[in-house]
CSV table of C-alpha atoms in Angstrom, one decimal:
chain,number,residue,atom,x,y,z
A,1,UNK,CA,-0.1,0.0,0.0
A,2,UNK,CA,1.3,3.4,-1.0
A,3,UNK,CA,-0.1,6.6,0.6
A,4,UNK,CA,0.8,10.2,1.2
A,5,UNK,CA,0.5,11.5,4.8
A,6,UNK,CA,0.1,15.0,3.4
A,7,UNK,CA,-3.3,14.1,1.8
A,8,UNK,CA,-6.5,14.6,3.9
A,9,UNK,CA,-7.2,10.9,3.8
A,10,UNK,CA,-10.4,9.2,4.9
A,11,UNK,CA,-12.5,11.6,7.1
A,12,UNK,CA,-13.1,10.6,10.7
A,13,UNK,CA,-16.7,11.2,10.2
A,14,UNK,CA,-16.8,8.6,7.5
A,15,UNK,CA,-15.5,6.0,10.0
A,16,UNK,CA,-18.0,7.2,12.7
A,17,UNK,CA,-20.9,6.7,10.1
A,18,UNK,CA,-19.7,3.3,9.4
A,19,UNK,CA,-20.1,2.4,13.0
A,20,UNK,CA,-16.5,2.1,14.1
A,21,UNK,CA,-17.2,3.5,17.5
A,22,UNK,CA,-19.9,0.8,18.2
A,23,UNK,CA,-18.9,-2.1,15.8
A,24,UNK,CA,-15.9,-3.7,17.5
A,25,UNK,CA,-16.2,-6.5,20.2
A,26,UNK,CA,-15.0,-5.3,23.7
A,27,UNK,CA,-11.2,-5.8,24.2
A,28,UNK,CA,-10.9,-8.5,26.9
A,29,UNK,CA,-8.4,-7.5,29.6
A,30,UNK,CA,-9.3,-10.2,32.1
A,31,UNK,CA,-6.2,-11.9,33.4
A,32,UNK,CA,-3.7,-9.5,31.9
A,33,UNK,CA,-0.7,-9.4,34.3
A,34,UNK,CA,1.9,-8.0,31.8
A,35,UNK,CA,1.5,-5.4,29.0
A,36,UNK,CA,4.1,-5.2,26.4
A,37,UNK,CA,3.6,-2.5,23.7
A,38,UNK,CA,5.7,-2.5,20.5
A,39,UNK,CA,6.1,0.7,18.5
A,40,UNK,CA,7.9,0.9,15.2
A,41,UNK,CA,8.4,4.5,15.8
A,42,UNK,CA,8.0,7.0,18.6
A,43,UNK,CA,4.3,8.2,18.8
A,44,UNK,CA,2.9,4.9,17.5
A,45,UNK,CA,2.4,3.8,21.1
A,46,UNK,CA,0.5,7.2,21.9
A,47,UNK,CA,-1.7,7.1,18.7
A,48,UNK,CA,-2.6,3.4,18.9
A,49,UNK,CA,-2.5,2.3,22.5
A,50,UNK,CA,-2.4,5.2,24.8
A,51,UNK,CA,-5.6,4.6,26.6
A,52,UNK,CA,-4.7,0.9,27.1
A,53,UNK,CA,-1.3,2.0,28.4
A,54,UNK,CA,-2.9,4.6,30.8
A,55,UNK,CA,-5.5,2.1,32.1
A,56,UNK,CA,-3.3,-0.9,32.7
A,57,UNK,CA,-0.2,1.2,34.0
A,58,UNK,CA,-2.7,2.9,36.4
A,59,UNK,CA,-3.9,-0.4,37.6
A,60,UNK,CA,-0.4,-1.5,38.6
A,61,UNK,CA,0.1,-4.0,35.7
A,62,UNK,CA,3.8,-4.1,34.8
A,63,UNK,CA,4.2,-2.2,31.4
A,64,UNK,CA,7.1,-2.5,29.0
A,65,UNK,CA,7.2,-0.1,25.9
A,66,UNK,CA,9.6,-1.3,23.1
A,67,UNK,CA,10.4,1.2,20.5
A,68,UNK,CA,11.9,-0.3,17.3
A,69,UNK,CA,13.3,2.9,15.7
A,70,UNK,CA,14.0,6.4,16.7
A,71,UNK,CA,11.9,7.7,13.9
A,72,UNK,CA,14.8,9.7,12.5
A,73,UNK,CA,13.6,9.4,8.9
A,74,UNK,CA,10.3,11.1,9.4
A,75,UNK,CA,11.4,14.3,7.5
A,76,UNK,CA,13.9,13.1,5.0
A,77,UNK,CA,16.1,15.8,3.6
A,78,UNK,CA,14.7,18.6,5.8
A,79,UNK,CA,15.9,17.9,9.2
A,80,UNK,CA,19.1,17.1,10.9
A,81,UNK,CA,18.9,13.2,11.5
A,82,UNK,CA,20.8,13.1,14.7
A,83,UNK,CA,19.1,16.0,16.1
A,84,UNK,CA,15.8,14.6,15.2
A,85,UNK,CA,16.7,11.2,16.7
A,86,UNK,CA,17.5,12.9,20.1
A,87,UNK,CA,14.4,15.1,20.0
A,88,UNK,CA,12.1,12.2,19.3
A,89,UNK,CA,13.5,10.1,22.2
A,90,UNK,CA,12.8,13.0,24.4
A,91,UNK,CA,9.3,13.3,23.1
A,92,UNK,CA,8.8,9.6,23.8
A,93,UNK,CA,10.0,9.9,27.3
A,94,UNK,CA,7.6,12.8,27.9
A,95,UNK,CA,4.6,11.1,26.4
A,96,UNK,CA,5.2,7.9,28.6
A,97,UNK,CA,5.5,10.1,31.7
A,98,UNK,CA,1.9,11.0,30.9
A,99,UNK,CA,0.6,7.6,30.1
A,100,UNK,CA,2.5,5.2,32.3
A,101,UNK,CA,5.1,6.8,34.4
A,102,UNK,CA,6.5,3.5,35.8
A,103,UNK,CA,6.7,1.9,32.4
A,104,UNK,CA,10.0,0.3,31.4
A,105,UNK,CA,11.2,1.7,28.0
A,106,UNK,CA,13.3,-0.4,25.7
A,107,UNK,CA,14.9,1.6,22.7
A,108,UNK,CA,16.2,-0.7,20.0
A,109,UNK,CA,17.7,2.0,17.9
A,110,UNK,CA,17.1,0.1,14.5
A,111,UNK,CA,17.0,2.2,11.3
A,112,UNK,CA,13.8,4.0,10.6
A,113,UNK,CA,12.4,2.5,7.4
A,114,UNK,CA,14.7,-0.6,7.6
A,115,UNK,CA,13.0,-3.0,9.9
A,116,UNK,CA,12.6,-5.6,7.1
A,117,UNK,CA,16.3,-5.7,6.9
A,118,UNK,CA,16.7,-6.0,10.7
A,119,UNK,CA,13.9,-8.4,11.4
A,120,UNK,CA,16.2,-10.7,13.4
A,121,UNK,CA,17.3,-7.8,15.8
A,122,UNK,CA,13.8,-6.8,16.2
A,123,UNK,CA,12.7,-10.2,17.2
A,124,UNK,CA,15.4,-10.7,19.6
A,125,UNK,CA,14.9,-7.3,21.2
A,126,UNK,CA,11.2,-7.8,21.6
A,127,UNK,CA,11.6,-11.3,22.9
A,128,UNK,CA,14.0,-10.2,25.5
A,129,UNK,CA,11.6,-7.5,26.7
A,130,UNK,CA,9.0,-9.9,27.6
A,131,UNK,CA,9.0,-11.3,31.2
A,132,UNK,CA,11.5,-14.3,31.5
A,133,UNK,CA,10.4,-17.8,32.0
A,134,UNK,CA,7.2,-17.5,29.9
A,135,UNK,CA,7.8,-20.0,27.3
A,136,UNK,CA,5.4,-22.0,25.2
A,137,UNK,CA,2.1,-22.5,27.1
A,138,UNK,CA,3.0,-20.2,30.0
A,139,UNK,CA,2.3,-16.6,28.5
A,140,UNK,CA,-1.4,-16.1,28.5
A,141,UNK,CA,-1.2,-13.5,31.2
A,142,UNK,CA,1.0,-11.4,28.7
A,143,UNK,CA,-0.7,-9.0,26.4
A,144,UNK,CA,1.5,-8.0,23.4
A,145,UNK,CA,0.4,-5.0,21.6
A,146,UNK,CA,1.9,-4.0,18.2
A,147,UNK,CA,1.2,-2.2,14.9
A,148,UNK,CA,-1.2,-3.9,12.7
A,149,UNK,CA,0.3,-6.0,9.9
A,150,UNK,CA,-2.2,-4.7,7.4
A,151,UNK,CA,-1.5,-1.0,8.1
A,152,UNK,CA,0.2,-0.3,4.8
A,153,UNK,CA,3.4,1.1,6.3
A,154,UNK,CA,6.4,-1.3,5.7
A,155,UNK,CA,7.8,-0.8,9.2
A,156,UNK,CA,4.4,-1.4,10.8
A,157,UNK,CA,3.9,-4.6,8.7
A,158,UNK,CA,7.3,-6.1,9.9
A,159,UNK,CA,6.7,-5.0,13.4
A,160,UNK,CA,3.2,-6.7,13.4
A,161,UNK,CA,4.7,-9.8,11.9
A,162,UNK,CA,7.4,-10.0,14.3
A,163,UNK,CA,5.0,-9.5,17.3
A,164,UNK,CA,2.8,-12.3,15.9
A,165,UNK,CA,5.8,-14.6,15.7
A,166,UNK,CA,6.8,-13.9,19.3
A,167,UNK,CA,3.2,-14.0,20.6
A,168,UNK,CA,2.8,-17.5,19.0
A,169,UNK,CA,6.1,-18.7,20.5
A,170,UNK,CA,5.1,-17.4,24.0
A,171,UNK,CA,1.4,-18.3,23.7
A,172,UNK,CA,0.8,-14.7,24.6
A,173,UNK,CA,-2.3,-12.6,23.6
A,174,UNK,CA,-1.8,-10.3,20.7
A,175,UNK,CA,-3.7,-7.2,19.8
A,176,UNK,CA,-2.7,-5.1,16.8
A,177,UNK,CA,-3.5,-1.4,16.6
A,178,UNK,CA,-4.1,0.3,13.1
A,179,UNK,CA,-2.5,3.6,12.5
A,180,UNK,CA,-2.3,4.5,8.8
A,181,UNK,CA,-5.3,2.4,7.9
A,182,UNK,CA,-7.5,5.1,9.3
A,183,UNK,CA,-6.0,7.4,6.7
A,184,UNK,CA,-5.9,5.4,3.5
A,185,UNK,CA,-8.7,2.8,4.3
A,186,UNK,CA,-12.2,2.8,3.2
A,187,UNK,CA,-15.0,1.4,5.6
A,188,UNK,CA,-17.1,0.4,2.4
A,189,UNK,CA,-14.1,-1.9,1.3
A,190,UNK,CA,-12.7,-5.2,2.8
A,191,UNK,CA,-11.2,-4.9,6.1
A,192,UNK,CA,-10.6,-6.9,9.4
A,193,UNK,CA,-14.1,-6.3,10.4
A,194,UNK,CA,-14.7,-9.7,12.3
A,195,UNK,CA,-11.4,-9.3,14.2
A,196,UNK,CA,-12.0,-5.7,15.5
A,197,UNK,CA,-12.0,-5.2,19.2
A,198,UNK,CA,-12.4,-1.8,21.0
A,199,UNK,CA,-11.5,-0.4,24.4
A,200,UNK,CA,-13.8,2.3,25.4
A,201,UNK,CA,-12.0,5.1,27.0
A,202,UNK,CA,-12.9,7.3,29.9
A,203,UNK,CA,-12.6,11.1,29.6
A,204,UNK,CA,-9.4,11.0,31.8
A,205,UNK,CA,-7.9,8.4,29.3
A,206,UNK,CA,-8.9,10.6,26.3
A,207,UNK,CA,-7.3,13.6,27.8
A,208,UNK,CA,-4.1,11.7,28.6
A,209,UNK,CA,-4.0,10.5,25.1
A,210,UNK,CA,-4.3,14.0,23.7
A,211,UNK,CA,-1.4,15.2,26.1
A,212,UNK,CA,0.7,12.2,25.1
A,213,UNK,CA,0.3,12.9,21.4
A,214,UNK,CA,1.0,16.6,22.0
A,215,UNK,CA,4.4,15.6,23.6
A,216,UNK,CA,5.4,14.2,20.1
A,217,UNK,CA,5.6,17.8,18.9
A,218,UNK,CA,7.8,17.1,15.8
A,219,UNK,CA,5.1,14.8,14.5
A,220,UNK,CA,1.9,16.9,15.2
A,221,UNK,CA,3.2,20.4,14.5
A,222,UNK,CA,5.2,22.1,11.7
A,223,UNK,CA,8.8,21.1,12.4
A,224,UNK,CA,10.3,23.1,9.6
A,225,UNK,CA,8.9,25.9,7.5
A,226,UNK,CA,7.3,24.4,4.2
A,227,UNK,CA,6.8,20.9,5.6
A,228,UNK,CA,3.5,19.2,6.7
A,229,UNK,CA,3.4,17.5,10.0
A,230,UNK,CA,3.3,13.6,9.8
A,231,UNK,CA,0.0,13.5,11.8
A,232,UNK,CA,-2.2,15.9,10.2
A,233,UNK,CA,-5.5,17.3,11.4
A,234,UNK,CA,-7.6,14.3,10.3
A,235,UNK,CA,-5.2,11.8,11.8
A,236,UNK,CA,-5.5,13.6,15.1
A,237,UNK,CA,-9.3,13.4,14.7
A,238,UNK,CA,-8.9,9.6,14.5
A,239,UNK,CA,-6.7,9.5,17.6
A,240,UNK,CA,-9.1,11.7,19.7
A,241,UNK,CA,-12.1,9.1,19.2
A,242,UNK,CA,-13.3,7.7,22.5
A,243,UNK,CA,-12.4,4.2,21.7
A,244,UNK,CA,-9.2,2.5,20.8
A,245,UNK,CA,-9.6,-0.2,18.1
A,246,UNK,CA,-7.5,-3.3,17.9
A,247,UNK,CA,-7.3,-6.2,15.5
A,248,UNK,CA,-7.4,-9.5,17.5
A,249,UNK,CA,-7.3,-12.5,15.3
A,250,UNK,CA,-7.4,-15.3,17.8
A,251,UNK,CA,-8.9,-15.8,21.3
A,252,UNK,CA,-6.3,-15.9,24.2
A,253,UNK,CA,-4.8,-19.3,24.5
A,254,UNK,CA,-6.3,-20.6,21.1
A,255,UNK,CA,-3.9,-22.1,18.6
A,256,UNK,CA,-3.1,-19.8,15.7
A,257,UNK,CA,-5.0,-20.6,12.6
A,258,UNK,CA,-3.2,-23.1,10.5
A,259,UNK,CA,-1.3,-21.7,7.5
A,260,UNK,CA,-1.4,-24.3,4.6
A,261,UNK,CA,-0.2,-24.2,1.0
A,262,UNK,CA,-2.5,-22.8,-1.4
A,263,UNK,CA,-4.1,-25.7,-3.3
A,264,UNK,CA,-5.5,-26.4,-6.8
A,265,UNK,CA,-9.0,-25.1,-5.8
A,266,UNK,CA,-7.6,-21.7,-4.9
A,267,UNK,CA,-5.9,-21.3,-8.4
A,268,UNK,CA,-9.0,-22.8,-10.2
A,269,UNK,CA,-11.0,-20.1,-8.6
A,270,UNK,CA,-8.5,-17.4,-9.3
A,271,UNK,CA,-8.3,-18.2,-13.0
A,272,UNK,CA,-11.9,-18.5,-13.5
A,273,UNK,CA,-13.0,-16.2,-16.3
A,274,UNK,CA,-9.6,-14.4,-16.2
A,275,UNK,CA,-7.1,-15.0,-19.1
A,276,UNK,CA,-4.2,-12.9,-17.5
A,277,UNK,CA,-5.0,-12.1,-13.9
A,278,UNK,CA,-1.5,-11.0,-13.0
A,279,UNK,CA,-1.0,-8.9,-16.2
A,280,UNK,CA,2.0,-10.9,-17.4
A,281,UNK,CA,1.1,-9.9,-21.0
A,282,UNK,CA,0.3,-6.2,-20.3
A,283,UNK,CA,2.2,-4.6,-17.4
A,284,UNK,CA,5.6,-3.0,-17.9
A,285,UNK,CA,6.4,-4.1,-14.5
A,286,UNK,CA,6.2,-7.8,-15.4
A,287,UNK,CA,8.0,-7.2,-18.7
A,288,UNK,CA,10.8,-5.5,-17.0
A,289,UNK,CA,11.1,-8.1,-14.3
A,290,UNK,CA,11.4,-10.7,-16.9
A,291,UNK,CA,14.2,-8.8,-18.5
A,292,UNK,CA,16.1,-8.6,-15.3
A,293,UNK,CA,15.6,-12.4,-14.6
A,294,UNK,CA,16.8,-13.4,-18.1
A,295,UNK,CA,19.8,-10.9,-17.9
A,296,UNK,CA,20.9,-12.5,-14.5
A,297,UNK,CA,21.3,-15.9,-16.1
A,298,UNK,CA,25.1,-16.7,-15.9
A,299,UNK,CA,25.1,-18.7,-19.2
A,300,UNK,CA,23.8,-18.0,-22.7
A,301,UNK,CA,22.5,-21.7,-23.2
A,302,UNK,CA,21.1,-24.4,-21.0
A,303,UNK,CA,20.4,-28.0,-21.8
A,304,UNK,CA,17.1,-28.5,-19.9
A,305,UNK,CA,15.1,-25.8,-18.0
A,306,UNK,CA,12.4,-26.5,-15.5
A,307,UNK,CA,9.9,-23.8,-14.6
A,308,UNK,CA,7.9,-24.4,-11.5
A,309,UNK,CA,4.7,-22.3,-11.6
A,310,UNK,CA,4.8,-21.4,-15.3
A,311,UNK,CA,1.2,-20.1,-15.3
A,312,UNK,CA,0.2,-18.9,-18.8
A,313,UNK,CA,3.8,-19.4,-20.2
A,314,UNK,CA,4.9,-15.8,-20.9
A,315,UNK,CA,8.3,-16.3,-19.0
A,316,UNK,CA,8.4,-19.9,-20.4
A,317,UNK,CA,8.4,-18.7,-24.0
A,318,UNK,CA,11.5,-16.5,-23.2
A,319,UNK,CA,13.2,-19.4,-21.5
A,320,UNK,CA,12.7,-21.6,-24.6
A,321,UNK,CA,15.0,-19.2,-26.4
A,322,UNK,CA,17.8,-19.9,-23.9
A,323,UNK,CA,17.3,-23.6,-23.5
A,324,UNK,CA,17.6,-26.9,-25.7
A,325,UNK,CA,14.6,-28.2,-23.8
A,326,UNK,CA,12.2,-26.6,-21.3
A,327,UNK,CA,9.6,-28.3,-19.0
A,328,UNK,CA,6.9,-26.0,-17.4
A,329,UNK,CA,4.8,-27.2,-14.5
A,330,UNK,CA,1.7,-25.6,-12.9
A,331,UNK,CA,-1.0,-26.7,-10.6
A,332,UNK,CA,-4.1,-25.5,-12.6
A,333,UNK,CA,-5.4,-26.5,-15.9
A,334,UNK,CA,-6.6,-22.9,-17.1
A,335,UNK,CA,-3.3,-21.3,-17.4
A,336,UNK,CA,-1.7,-24.4,-18.8
A,337,UNK,CA,-4.4,-24.4,-21.6
A,338,UNK,CA,-3.4,-20.8,-22.4
A,339,UNK,CA,0.3,-21.8,-22.2
A,340,UNK,CA,-0.2,-24.5,-24.7
A,341,UNK,CA,-1.9,-22.1,-27.1
A,342,UNK,CA,0.9,-19.8,-26.7
A,343,UNK,CA,3.9,-22.3,-27.0
A,344,UNK,CA,2.5,-25.2,-29.1
A,345,UNK,CA,4.7,-28.3,-28.8
A,346,UNK,CA,8.0,-26.3,-28.3
A,347,UNK,CA,7.9,-27.1,-24.6
A,348,UNK,CA,6.8,-29.9,-22.3
A,349,UNK,CA,3.9,-28.8,-20.0
A,350,UNK,CA,2.8,-30.7,-16.9
A,351,UNK,CA,0.0,-30.3,-14.4
A,352,UNK,CA,1.5,-31.3,-11.1
A,353,UNK,CA,0.5,-30.5,-7.4
A,354,UNK,CA,4.0,-29.5,-6.3
A,355,UNK,CA,6.0,-30.1,-4.2
A,356,UNK,CA,4.3,-33.5,-3.3
A,357,UNK,CA,4.7,-34.4,-7.0
A,358,UNK,CA,7.8,-33.3,-8.8
A,359,UNK,CA,8.9,-33.8,-12.4
A,360,UNK,CA,11.2,-36.6,-13.1
A,361,UNK,CA,14.9,-36.0,-14.5
A,362,UNK,CA,17.5,-33.5,-13.6
A,363,UNK,CA,17.9,-29.9,-14.9
A,364,UNK,CA,20.7,-27.5,-15.4
A,365,UNK,CA,18.3,-24.5,-15.0
A,366,UNK,CA,15.4,-24.5,-12.5
A,367,UNK,CA,13.3,-21.2,-12.3
A,368,UNK,CA,11.1,-20.5,-9.3
A,369,UNK,CA,9.5,-17.3,-10.2
A,370,UNK,CA,6.5,-16.0,-8.0
A,371,UNK,CA,5.7,-19.4,-6.7
A,372,UNK,CA,7.5,-20.3,-3.4
A,373,UNK,CA,5.3,-18.1,-1.2
A,374,UNK,CA,2.2,-20.2,-2.1
A,375,UNK,CA,3.7,-23.1,0.1
A,376,UNK,CA,3.5,-23.4,3.9
A,377,UNK,CA,6.8,-23.8,5.7
A,378,UNK,CA,6.9,-27.6,5.4
A,379,UNK,CA,6.1,-27.6,1.7
A,380,UNK,CA,8.6,-24.8,1.2
A,381,UNK,CA,11.4,-27.0,2.7
A,382,UNK,CA,10.3,-29.9,0.6
A,383,UNK,CA,10.4,-27.8,-2.5
A,384,UNK,CA,13.9,-26.4,-1.9
A,385,UNK,CA,15.2,-30.0,-1.0
A,386,UNK,CA,13.7,-31.2,-4.4
A,387,UNK,CA,15.0,-28.4,-6.3
A,388,UNK,CA,18.5,-29.2,-5.0
A,389,UNK,CA,18.1,-32.9,-5.6
A,390,UNK,CA,17.0,-32.4,-9.3
A,391,UNK,CA,19.7,-29.8,-9.9
A,392,UNK,CA,22.7,-30.9,-12.2
A,393,UNK,CA,26.1,-30.4,-10.8
A,394,UNK,CA,26.5,-27.4,-13.1
A,395,UNK,CA,23.0,-26.4,-12.5
A,396,UNK,CA,21.6,-22.9,-11.8
A,397,UNK,CA,18.5,-22.0,-9.8
A,398,UNK,CA,16.8,-18.7,-10.4
A,399,UNK,CA,14.3,-17.3,-7.8
A,400,UNK,CA,12.2,-14.1,-8.0
A,401,UNK,CA,9.5,-13.0,-5.7
A,402,UNK,CA,7.3,-10.1,-4.9
A,403,UNK,CA,8.2,-8.4,-1.5
A,404,UNK,CA,5.0,-6.7,-0.6
A,405,UNK,CA,2.4,-8.3,1.7
A,406,UNK,CA,-0.3,-10.5,0.1
A,407,UNK,CA,-2.4,-11.6,3.2
A,408,UNK,CA,-3.7,-14.8,1.5
A,409,UNK,CA,-0.2,-16.1,0.8
A,410,UNK,CA,1.2,-18.3,3.5
A,411,UNK,CA,4.8,-16.9,3.2
A,412,UNK,CA,6.4,-13.7,2.1
A,413,UNK,CA,8.9,-13.3,-0.6
A,414,UNK,CA,11.7,-12.5,1.7
A,415,UNK,CA,11.2,-15.6,3.8
A,416,UNK,CA,11.3,-18.0,0.8
A,417,UNK,CA,14.6,-16.5,-0.3
A,418,UNK,CA,15.9,-16.8,3.3
A,419,UNK,CA,15.1,-20.4,3.1
A,420,UNK,CA,16.8,-20.8,-0.4
A,421,UNK,CA,20.1,-19.1,0.8
A,422,UNK,CA,20.3,-21.2,4.0
A,423,UNK,CA,20.2,-24.5,2.1
A,424,UNK,CA,23.7,-26.0,2.6
A,425,UNK,CA,23.8,-27.1,-1.0
A,426,UNK,CA,23.5,-23.7,-2.5
A,427,UNK,CA,25.6,-20.5,-2.9
A,428,UNK,CA,24.3,-17.1,-4.0
A,429,UNK,CA,25.9,-16.0,-7.3
A,430,UNK,CA,23.7,-13.0,-8.0
A,431,UNK,CA,21.4,-11.0,-5.8
A,432,UNK,CA,19.1,-8.2,-7.1
A,433,UNK,CA,17.0,-6.5,-4.8
A,434,UNK,CA,14.4,-3.7,-5.1
A,435,UNK,CA,11.5,-2.6,-3.0
A,436,UNK,CA,9.0,-4.6,-5.1
A,437,UNK,CA,10.9,-7.8,-5.8
A,438,UNK,CA,14.0,-9.8,-5.0
A,439,UNK,CA,15.8,-12.1,-7.4
A,440,UNK,CA,18.7,-14.4,-6.7
A,441,UNK,CA,20.7,-16.8,-8.9
A,442,UNK,CA,22.1,-19.7,-6.8
A,443,UNK,CA,24.5,-22.5,-7.7
A,444,UNK,CA,26.2,-25.5,-6.1
A,445,UNK,CA,29.0,-24.4,-3.9
A,446,UNK,CA,31.3,-22.8,-4.4
A,447,UNK,CA,29.9,-20.0,-6.5
A,448,UNK,CA,32.2,-18.7,-9.2
A,449,UNK,CA,31.5,-15.4,-11.0
A,450,UNK,CA,30.7,-15.3,-14.7
A,451,UNK,CA,34.2,-13.7,-15.2
A,452,UNK,CA,35.9,-16.5,-13.5
A,453,UNK,CA,34.0,-19.1,-15.2
A,454,UNK,CA,34.8,-17.5,-18.6
A,455,UNK,CA,38.5,-17.1,-17.9
A,456,UNK,CA,38.4,-13.2,-17.7
A,457,UNK,CA,40.1,-13.3,-14.1
């Protein structure tokens, strides 16, 4: 999701008219004996969970606030980064003095805008902040609160995903607070409606929240002439409502919902009545990405290429120009029918439910483009193992995956590339990373550059 904080955004009255003040289920605080609030940036805690902090902190519940970054990138190019970092830390301390004076504050100091690249450090810092000794099955008294994974801000997504992982490992309760969804979201469109829970605030809590947000002066006022505050007037109206809204996807103590590989039925439904649902044939984004993938191949020719998830055969046709023989595999009949019309008998096309079924033979090129995140973790491990097992000694694996969140996919693009890189039989030869996708070329160890392989060095 891309949005501009300088735009007015969705009006608070629109959310009020949609019933956002009365629609959520009550947030259950019974049995909570520890509150841990994760913020991606200073001020997230005040915008999303100030009333909760004030209530439980005032009731004597131990409170820890973990802040992942210092928010130093909130005004890129218009503010001194180190000065802003120091100022925002001071604002955070002042806000917590209003909300929960006895709260423990943990500052991780990770790069603002870079949580995806520092996911491991974030997880370790958050896990260390929770009460010790609460392992699996012993954490139901802990309420972990974090930015909502669907909030549309990359740091918020990563913070929410990390909190979800830690909560599952600790069997802790998890509640996620939206922030930017109130700005770009539409109450008439899809949303986490069945998972919304609300904490109705007292007048004292509303006042404390307003005072805490005011403490974050760099975010709610004009920090530099000619700039707009990050939290504009409409965002502050969202924050001033007498209810805090959280996304709670599972009941305390209940097991997390199973995440399984997407099956054939999912793709049959997805392709129904649609000839090119991903825009492979029409989008410049897809055309350019294919060009990057083909340019990354370390050899001009291959003996036998395998493409898992070949879909309608657009990339397959390009691979056929570089391979003596190509085998394309997909799970659904509809895209394979279109691929056959496109390719004729120039390639072999198979319908297989991978990774349980895998094509026979070995290959010196295996292409895994926009496919591995459809698997659950167990199937991903199987797919990677079978990829390596069917790779010739001089073989090349090319993987390319979308990096933005797709809620219905079991895994994210970065996760599947982490699994590929961690396989002991593979070395990374090429890595190309953009905000939108990551592409890697992997070979059997040790990797040797194209220049070395061709005798240039």
